[in-house]
Amino acid sequence: GQSLEQPSEVTAVEGAIVQINCTYQTSGFYGLSWYQQHDGGAPTFLSYNALDGLEETGRFSSFLSRSDSYGYLLLQELQMKDSASYFCAVNSGGYQKVTFGTGTKLQVIP
Amino acid sequence: DAGITQSPRHKVTETGTPVTLRCHQTENHRYMYWYRQDPGHGLRLIHYSYGVKDTDKGEVSDGYSVSRSKTEDFLLTLESATSSQTSVYFCATIGTPGRGNTIYFGEGSWLTVV
């Protein structure tokens, strides 16, 4: 089966940089993606990595190492509105089975 | 916005009654998913579909069944609701695998089983 591990909570200061790690175990790996969810809302897509390396989208970057079964989400220039839960997810198998981690609750403090 | 609508958005039902949640999408996406979200458990996959009449189980499929008779509709049925199925249910779709594999989520359905 699939399993993903990420820290349950992270606290960071406004303007700082924070990294949220994700390790996974899966068969038939296709890619790792990241989602943001504010309280009461639906998750929204942030980034996707299919190949090793860093993908940058504005203040957010995501990294993947397939050999280490590891990835991270990097948030720069933190803003109060970045306070939310962040989920990593793996796509696996030929039929796009998508499994999520348990999420990391990020609190940004002034 | 992938045009995903879930219905009902909120429902209270009694233990032992059947419940069906509907997910409707207007984007002609092939892949559709049902997740439940509970505190401390993140998003757990219940069932998913990779085409009309093609479905497979996720990690928490016991007590749930699904059907997909049309591309645009994916139904989740609780045959006999239990209190442990009180949760928020999210439907999701993938547009074009490989193009970022973006998953689009519906707004969620809040189900309470009393």
PDB file of C-alpha atoms in Angstrom:
ATOM      1  CA  GLY A   1       0.000   0.000   0.000  1.00  0.00           C
ATOM      2  CA  GLN A   2       0.881   3.621   0.213  1.00  0.00           C
ATOM      3  CA  SER A   3       1.989   5.613   3.243  1.00  0.00           C
ATOM      4  CA  LEU A   4       3.163   9.167   3.683  1.00  0.00           C
ATOM      5  CA  GLU A   5       4.674  10.906   6.667  1.00  0.00           C
ATOM      6  CA  GLN A   6       4.827  14.614   7.334  1.00  0.00           C
ATOM      7  CA  PRO A   7       5.098  16.649  10.544  1.00  0.00           C
ATOM      8  CA  SER A   8       1.788  17.383  12.201  1.00  0.00           C
ATOM      9  CA  GLU A   9       2.501  21.004  13.117  1.00  0.00           C
ATOM     10  CA  VAL A  10       4.975  23.737  12.242  1.00  0.00           C
ATOM     11  CA  THR A  11       5.205  27.286  13.544  1.00  0.00           C
ATOM     12  CA  ALA A  12       7.142  30.008  11.736  1.00  0.00           C
ATOM     13  CA  VAL A  13       7.537  33.762  11.859  1.00  0.00           C
ATOM     14  CA  GLU A  14       6.074  36.094   9.275  1.00  0.00           C
ATOM     15  CA  GLY A  15       8.647  36.874   6.597  1.00  0.00           C
ATOM     16  CA  ALA A  16      10.692  33.777   7.317  1.00  0.00           C
ATOM     17  CA  ILE A  17      11.180  30.562   5.314  1.00  0.00           C
ATOM     18  CA  VAL A  18       9.699  27.221   6.290  1.00  0.00           C
ATOM     19  CA  GLN A  19      10.213  23.737   4.913  1.00  0.00           C
ATOM     20  CA  ILE A  20       7.656  20.959   5.236  1.00  0.00           C
ATOM     21  CA  ASN A  21       9.019  17.487   4.629  1.00  0.00           C
ATOM     22  CA  CYS A  22       7.251  14.445   3.284  1.00  0.00           C
ATOM     23  CA  THR A  23       8.502  10.874   3.085  1.00  0.00           C
ATOM     24  CA  TYR A  24       6.524   8.232   1.285  1.00  0.00           C
ATOM     25  CA  GLN A  25       6.303   4.545   0.573  1.00  0.00           C
ATOM     26  CA  THR A  26       4.477   3.420  -2.507  1.00  0.00           C
ATOM     27  CA  SER A  27       4.629   1.149  -5.492  1.00  0.00           C
ATOM     28  CA  GLY A  28       4.298   2.416  -9.017  1.00  0.00           C
ATOM     29  CA  PHE A  29       5.209   5.990  -8.100  1.00  0.00           C
ATOM     30  CA  TYR A  30       4.223   8.656 -10.620  1.00  0.00           C
ATOM     31  CA  GLY A  31       4.640  11.894  -8.754  1.00  0.00           C
ATOM     32  CA  LEU A  32       4.356  13.918  -5.568  1.00  0.00           C
ATOM     33  CA  SER A  33       2.060  16.887  -5.197  1.00  0.00           C
ATOM     34  CA  TRP A  34       1.280  19.475  -2.534  1.00  0.00           C
ATOM     35  CA  TYR A  35      -2.010  21.039  -1.480  1.00  0.00           C
ATOM     36  CA  GLN A  36      -3.043  23.865   0.804  1.00  0.00           C
ATOM     37  CA  GLN A  37      -6.213  23.849   2.830  1.00  0.00           C
ATOM     38  CA  HIS A  38      -7.570  26.666   4.955  1.00  0.00           C
ATOM     39  CA  ASP A  39      -9.949  25.824   7.787  1.00  0.00           C
ATOM     40  CA  GLY A  40     -13.409  25.079   6.461  1.00  0.00           C
ATOM     41  CA  GLY A  41     -12.304  25.075   2.850  1.00  0.00           C
ATOM     42  CA  ALA A  42     -11.374  22.568   0.188  1.00  0.00           C
ATOM     43  CA  PRO A  43      -7.754  21.686  -0.608  1.00  0.00           C
ATOM     44  CA  THR A  44      -6.179  23.605  -3.469  1.00  0.00           C
ATOM     45  CA  PHE A  45      -3.279  22.558  -5.653  1.00  0.00           C
ATOM     46  CA  LEU A  46       0.150  24.101  -5.077  1.00  0.00           C
ATOM     47  CA  SER A  47       2.713  22.055  -7.011  1.00  0.00           C
ATOM     48  CA  TYR A  48       3.615  18.724  -8.551  1.00  0.00           C
ATOM     49  CA  ASN A  49       6.936  16.927  -9.002  1.00  0.00           C
ATOM     50  CA  ALA A  50       7.311  13.927 -11.266  1.00  0.00           C
ATOM     51  CA  LEU A  51      11.073  14.154 -11.663  1.00  0.00           C
ATOM     52  CA  ASP A  52      13.885  14.777  -9.203  1.00  0.00           C
ATOM     53  CA  GLY A  53      14.678  18.375  -8.483  1.00  0.00           C
ATOM     54  CA  LEU A  54      13.147  21.659  -7.543  1.00  0.00           C
ATOM     55  CA  GLU A  55      10.008  23.227  -8.961  1.00  0.00           C
ATOM     56  CA  GLU A  56       9.425  26.899  -8.210  1.00  0.00           C
ATOM     57  CA  THR A  57       6.124  28.745  -8.324  1.00  0.00           C
ATOM     58  CA  GLY A  58       6.318  32.194  -6.853  1.00  0.00           C
ATOM     59  CA  ARG A  59       6.972  32.043  -3.134  1.00  0.00           C
ATOM     60  CA  PHE A  60       6.439  28.280  -3.094  1.00  0.00           C
ATOM     61  CA  SER A  61       8.949  25.652  -4.200  1.00  0.00           C
ATOM     62  CA  SER A  62       8.738  21.896  -4.101  1.00  0.00           C
ATOM     63  CA  PHE A  63      11.516  19.344  -4.221  1.00  0.00           C
ATOM     64  CA  LEU A  64      11.570  15.646  -4.985  1.00  0.00           C
ATOM     65  CA  SER A  65      14.157  12.913  -4.571  1.00  0.00           C
ATOM     66  CA  ARG A  66      12.774   9.686  -5.974  1.00  0.00           C
ATOM     67  CA  SER A  67      15.736   7.646  -4.796  1.00  0.00           C
ATOM     68  CA  ASP A  68      15.115   8.779  -1.213  1.00  0.00           C
ATOM     69  CA  SER A  69      11.310   8.668  -1.464  1.00  0.00           C
ATOM     70  CA  TYR A  70      11.357  12.181  -0.070  1.00  0.00           C
ATOM     71  CA  GLY A  71      10.080  15.582  -0.941  1.00  0.00           C
ATOM     72  CA  TYR A  72       9.541  18.958   0.655  1.00  0.00           C
ATOM     73  CA  LEU A  73       7.556  22.115   0.228  1.00  0.00           C
ATOM     74  CA  LEU A  74       9.404  25.379   0.788  1.00  0.00           C
ATOM     75  CA  LEU A  75       7.471  28.512   1.581  1.00  0.00           C
ATOM     76  CA  GLN A  76       9.372  31.784   1.427  1.00  0.00           C
ATOM     77  CA  GLU A  77       8.510  35.261   2.662  1.00  0.00           C
ATOM     78  CA  LEU A  78       5.823  33.832   4.883  1.00  0.00           C
ATOM     79  CA  GLN A  79       2.606  35.773   5.184  1.00  0.00           C
ATOM     80  CA  MET A  80      -0.127  35.469   7.767  1.00  0.00           C
ATOM     81  CA  LYS A  81      -2.455  34.133   5.069  1.00  0.00           C
ATOM     82  CA  ASP A  82      -0.130  31.141   4.641  1.00  0.00           C
ATOM     83  CA  SER A  83      -1.438  29.781   7.935  1.00  0.00           C
ATOM     84  CA  ALA A  84      -3.183  26.635   6.763  1.00  0.00           C
ATOM     85  CA  SER A  85      -2.768  22.886   6.515  1.00  0.00           C
ATOM     86  CA  TYR A  86      -0.460  21.509   3.856  1.00  0.00           C
ATOM     87  CA  PHE A  87      -0.765  18.023   2.429  1.00  0.00           C
ATOM     88  CA  CYS A  88       1.604  15.983   0.327  1.00  0.00           C
ATOM     89  CA  ALA A  89       0.099  13.358  -1.974  1.00  0.00           C
ATOM     90  CA  VAL A  90       1.467  10.608  -4.181  1.00  0.00           C
ATOM     91  CA  ASN A  91       0.109   9.467  -7.519  1.00  0.00           C
ATOM     92  CA  SER A  92       0.706   5.778  -7.942  1.00  0.00           C
ATOM     93  CA  GLY A  93      -0.320   2.940 -10.167  1.00  0.00           C
ATOM     94  CA  GLY A  94      -1.560   3.027 -13.706  1.00  0.00           C
ATOM     95  CA  TYR A  95      -4.976   4.363 -12.760  1.00  0.00           C
ATOM     96  CA  GLN A  96      -3.851   7.497 -10.927  1.00  0.00           C
ATOM     97  CA  LYS A  97      -4.538   6.364  -7.387  1.00  0.00           C
ATOM     98  CA  VAL A  98      -3.835   9.422  -5.252  1.00  0.00           C
ATOM     99  CA  THR A  99      -3.031   9.022  -1.563  1.00  0.00           C
ATOM    100  CA  PHE A 100      -2.628  11.937   0.835  1.00  0.00           C
ATOM    101  CA  GLY A 101      -0.520  12.411   3.920  1.00  0.00           C
ATOM    102  CA  THR A 102      -2.110  13.385   7.223  1.00  0.00           C
ATOM    103  CA  GLY A 103      -1.219  17.024   6.744  1.00  0.00           C
ATOM    104  CA  THR A 104       0.970  19.656   8.399  1.00  0.00           C
ATOM    105  CA  LYS A 105      -0.712  22.554  10.158  1.00  0.00           C
ATOM    106  CA  LEU A 106       1.361  25.668   9.632  1.00  0.00           C
ATOM    107  CA  GLN A 107       0.931  28.573  11.982  1.00  0.00           C
ATOM    108  CA  VAL A 108       2.528  31.842  10.952  1.00  0.00           C
ATOM    109  CA  ILE A 109       3.094  34.224  13.847  1.00  0.00           C
ATOM    110  CA  PRO A 110       3.910  37.945  13.747  1.00  0.00           C
TER     111      PRO A 110
ATOM    112  CA  ASP B   1     -12.193  25.875 -11.006  1.00  0.00           C
ATOM    113  CA  ALA B   2     -13.044  22.491 -12.475  1.00  0.00           C
ATOM    114  CA  GLY B   3     -16.791  22.808 -12.161  1.00  0.00           C
ATOM    115  CA  ILE B   4     -17.246  20.191  -9.454  1.00  0.00           C
ATOM    116  CA  THR B   5     -20.431  20.298  -7.440  1.00  0.00           C
ATOM    117  CA  GLN B   6     -21.304  18.051  -4.532  1.00  0.00           C
ATOM    118  CA  SER B   7     -24.751  17.404  -3.179  1.00  0.00           C
ATOM    119  CA  PRO B   8     -25.985  17.552  -0.583  1.00  0.00           C
ATOM    120  CA  ARG B   9     -23.568  19.957   1.057  1.00  0.00           C
ATOM    121  CA  HIS B  10     -24.892  19.235   4.526  1.00  0.00           C
ATOM    122  CA  LYS B  11     -26.879  16.279   5.761  1.00  0.00           C
ATOM    123  CA  VAL B  12     -27.923  14.808   9.087  1.00  0.00           C
ATOM    124  CA  THR B  13     -29.087  11.230   8.983  1.00  0.00           C
ATOM    125  CA  GLU B  14     -29.917   8.468  11.397  1.00  0.00           C
ATOM    126  CA  THR B  15     -27.852   5.372  12.054  1.00  0.00           C
ATOM    127  CA  GLY B  16     -28.794   2.514   9.760  1.00  0.00           C
ATOM    128  CA  THR B  17     -30.217   4.613   6.944  1.00  0.00           C
ATOM    129  CA  PRO B  18     -28.733   4.617   3.441  1.00  0.00           C
ATOM    130  CA  VAL B  19     -27.130   7.808   2.216  1.00  0.00           C
ATOM    131  CA  THR B  20     -25.956   8.785  -1.253  1.00  0.00           C
ATOM    132  CA  LEU B  21     -23.634  11.669  -1.977  1.00  0.00           C
ATOM    133  CA  ARG B  22     -23.389  12.945  -5.516  1.00  0.00           C
ATOM    134  CA  CYS B  23     -20.432  14.457  -7.310  1.00  0.00           C
ATOM    135  CA  HIS B  24     -21.018  16.151 -10.641  1.00  0.00           C
ATOM    136  CA  GLN B  25     -18.276  17.566 -12.856  1.00  0.00           C
ATOM    137  CA  THR B  26     -18.558  19.525 -16.070  1.00  0.00           C
ATOM    138  CA  GLU B  27     -14.966  19.165 -17.322  1.00  0.00           C
ATOM    139  CA  ASN B  28     -15.124  15.691 -18.821  1.00  0.00           C
ATOM    140  CA  HIS B  29     -12.339  14.553 -16.484  1.00  0.00           C
ATOM    141  CA  ARG B  30     -11.585  10.859 -16.588  1.00  0.00           C
ATOM    142  CA  TYR B  31     -10.446  10.321 -13.004  1.00  0.00           C
ATOM    143  CA  MET B  32     -12.701  10.944 -10.010  1.00  0.00           C
ATOM    144  CA  TYR B  33     -12.195  10.360  -6.297  1.00  0.00           C
ATOM    145  CA  TRP B  34     -14.025  10.288  -3.007  1.00  0.00           C
ATOM    146  CA  TYR B  35     -12.127  11.200   0.159  1.00  0.00           C
ATOM    147  CA  ARG B  36     -13.177  11.611   3.734  1.00  0.00           C
ATOM    148  CA  GLN B  37     -11.476  14.041   6.077  1.00  0.00           C
ATOM    149  CA  ASP B  38     -11.338  13.646   9.829  1.00  0.00           C
ATOM    150  CA  PRO B  39      -9.184  15.429  12.408  1.00  0.00           C
ATOM    151  CA  GLY B  40      -5.798  13.792  12.702  1.00  0.00           C
ATOM    152  CA  HIS B  41      -6.302  11.598   9.650  1.00  0.00           C
ATOM    153  CA  GLY B  42      -5.944  13.982   6.762  1.00  0.00           C
ATOM    154  CA  LEU B  43      -7.643  13.013   3.541  1.00  0.00           C
ATOM    155  CA  ARG B  44      -8.302   9.306   3.222  1.00  0.00           C
ATOM    156  CA  LEU B  45      -9.202   7.752  -0.089  1.00  0.00           C
ATOM    157  CA  ILE B  46     -12.488   5.838  -0.086  1.00  0.00           C
ATOM    158  CA  HIS B  47     -12.941   4.869  -3.737  1.00  0.00           C
ATOM    159  CA  TYR B  48     -11.806   6.195  -7.053  1.00  0.00           C
ATOM    160  CA  SER B  49     -12.783   5.823 -10.694  1.00  0.00           C
ATOM    161  CA  TYR B  50     -10.661   5.746 -13.822  1.00  0.00           C
ATOM    162  CA  GLY B  51     -13.519   5.680 -16.265  1.00  0.00           C
ATOM    163  CA  VAL B  52     -17.206   4.946 -16.692  1.00  0.00           C
ATOM    164  CA  LYS B  53     -18.013   1.803 -14.710  1.00  0.00           C
ATOM    165  CA  ASP B  54     -14.339   1.466 -13.737  1.00  0.00           C
ATOM    166  CA  THR B  55     -13.793   1.882 -10.022  1.00  0.00           C
ATOM    167  CA  ASP B  56     -11.394   0.665  -7.362  1.00  0.00           C
ATOM    168  CA  LYS B  57     -11.128   0.703  -3.612  1.00  0.00           C
ATOM    169  CA  GLY B  58      -9.105   3.090  -1.569  1.00  0.00           C
ATOM    170  CA  GLU B  59      -7.763   2.686   1.947  1.00  0.00           C
ATOM    171  CA  VAL B  60     -11.076   3.102   3.825  1.00  0.00           C
ATOM    172  CA  SER B  61     -13.652   1.534   1.512  1.00  0.00           C
ATOM    173  CA  ASP B  62     -15.492  -0.670   4.034  1.00  0.00           C
ATOM    174  CA  GLY B  63     -19.111   0.415   4.380  1.00  0.00           C
ATOM    175  CA  TYR B  64     -19.035   2.430   1.158  1.00  0.00           C
ATOM    176  CA  SER B  65     -19.914   1.691  -2.437  1.00  0.00           C
ATOM    177  CA  VAL B  66     -19.641   3.821  -5.553  1.00  0.00           C
ATOM    178  CA  SER B  67     -21.053   3.973  -9.026  1.00  0.00           C
ATOM    179  CA  ARG B  68     -20.102   5.816 -12.163  1.00  0.00           C
ATOM    180  CA  SER B  69     -22.570   5.364 -14.975  1.00  0.00           C
ATOM    181  CA  LYS B  70     -21.655   8.624 -16.722  1.00  0.00           C
ATOM    182  CA  THR B  71     -18.383  10.496 -17.017  1.00  0.00           C
ATOM    183  CA  GLU B  72     -19.752  13.486 -15.172  1.00  0.00           C
ATOM    184  CA  ASP B  73     -21.284  11.750 -12.146  1.00  0.00           C
ATOM    185  CA  PHE B  74     -19.658   9.773  -9.336  1.00  0.00           C
ATOM    186  CA  LEU B  75     -21.953   8.582  -6.555  1.00  0.00           C
ATOM    187  CA  LEU B  76     -20.880   7.522  -3.085  1.00  0.00           C
ATOM    188  CA  THR B  77     -23.319   5.387  -1.110  1.00  0.00           C
ATOM    189  CA  LEU B  78     -23.278   4.502   2.549  1.00  0.00           C
ATOM    190  CA  GLU B  79     -25.428   1.396   2.593  1.00  0.00           C
ATOM    191  CA  SER B  80     -26.221   1.633   6.299  1.00  0.00           C
ATOM    192  CA  ALA B  81     -24.796   4.736   7.898  1.00  0.00           C
ATOM    193  CA  THR B  82     -22.910   4.471  11.189  1.00  0.00           C
ATOM    194  CA  SER B  83     -21.705   7.177  13.559  1.00  0.00           C
ATOM    195  CA  SER B  84     -18.115   6.447  12.523  1.00  0.00           C
ATOM    196  CA  GLN B  85     -19.013   7.706   9.062  1.00  0.00           C
ATOM    197  CA  THR B  86     -19.706  11.177  10.364  1.00  0.00           C
ATOM    198  CA  SER B  87     -17.177  13.171   8.388  1.00  0.00           C
ATOM    199  CA  VAL B  88     -16.527  15.690   5.679  1.00  0.00           C
ATOM    200  CA  TYR B  89     -16.534  14.090   2.257  1.00  0.00           C
ATOM    201  CA  PHE B  90     -14.654  15.570  -0.662  1.00  0.00           C
ATOM    202  CA  CYS B  91     -15.036  14.649  -4.285  1.00  0.00           C
ATOM    203  CA  ALA B  92     -12.080  15.324  -6.565  1.00  0.00           C
ATOM    204  CA  THR B  93     -11.061  14.946 -10.188  1.00  0.00           C
ATOM    205  CA  ILE B  94      -7.853  14.923 -12.194  1.00  0.00           C
ATOM    206  CA  GLY B  95      -7.847  16.645 -15.504  1.00  0.00           C
ATOM    207  CA  THR B  96      -4.936  15.565 -17.596  1.00  0.00           C
ATOM    208  CA  PRO B  97      -2.443  13.288 -15.865  1.00  0.00           C
ATOM    209  CA  GLY B  98       1.083  14.434 -16.509  1.00  0.00           C
ATOM    210  CA  ARG B  99       0.154  18.087 -16.888  1.00  0.00           C
ATOM    211  CA  GLY B 100       0.874  18.870 -13.292  1.00  0.00           C
ATOM    212  CA  ASN B 101      -1.558  16.196 -12.174  1.00  0.00           C
ATOM    213  CA  THR B 102      -3.670  18.901 -10.607  1.00  0.00           C
ATOM    214  CA  ILE B 103      -6.454  17.527  -8.449  1.00  0.00           C
ATOM    215  CA  TYR B 104      -9.536  19.674  -8.320  1.00  0.00           C
ATOM    216  CA  PHE B 105     -11.743  19.381  -5.252  1.00  0.00           C
ATOM    217  CA  GLY B 106     -15.401  19.982  -4.718  1.00  0.00           C
ATOM    218  CA  GLU B 107     -16.558  22.127  -1.810  1.00  0.00           C
ATOM    219  CA  GLY B 108     -17.200  19.170   0.472  1.00  0.00           C
ATOM    220  CA  SER B 109     -20.234  17.464   1.963  1.00  0.00           C
ATOM    221  CA  TRP B 110     -20.685  17.558   5.723  1.00  0.00           C
ATOM    222  CA  LEU B 111     -22.390  14.369   6.899  1.00  0.00           C
ATOM    223  CA  THR B 112     -23.542  13.775  10.449  1.00  0.00           C
ATOM    224  CA  VAL B 113     -24.856  10.357  11.473  1.00  0.00           C
ATOM    225  CA  VAL B 114     -26.830  10.429  14.713  1.00  0.00           C
TER     226      VAL B 114
END
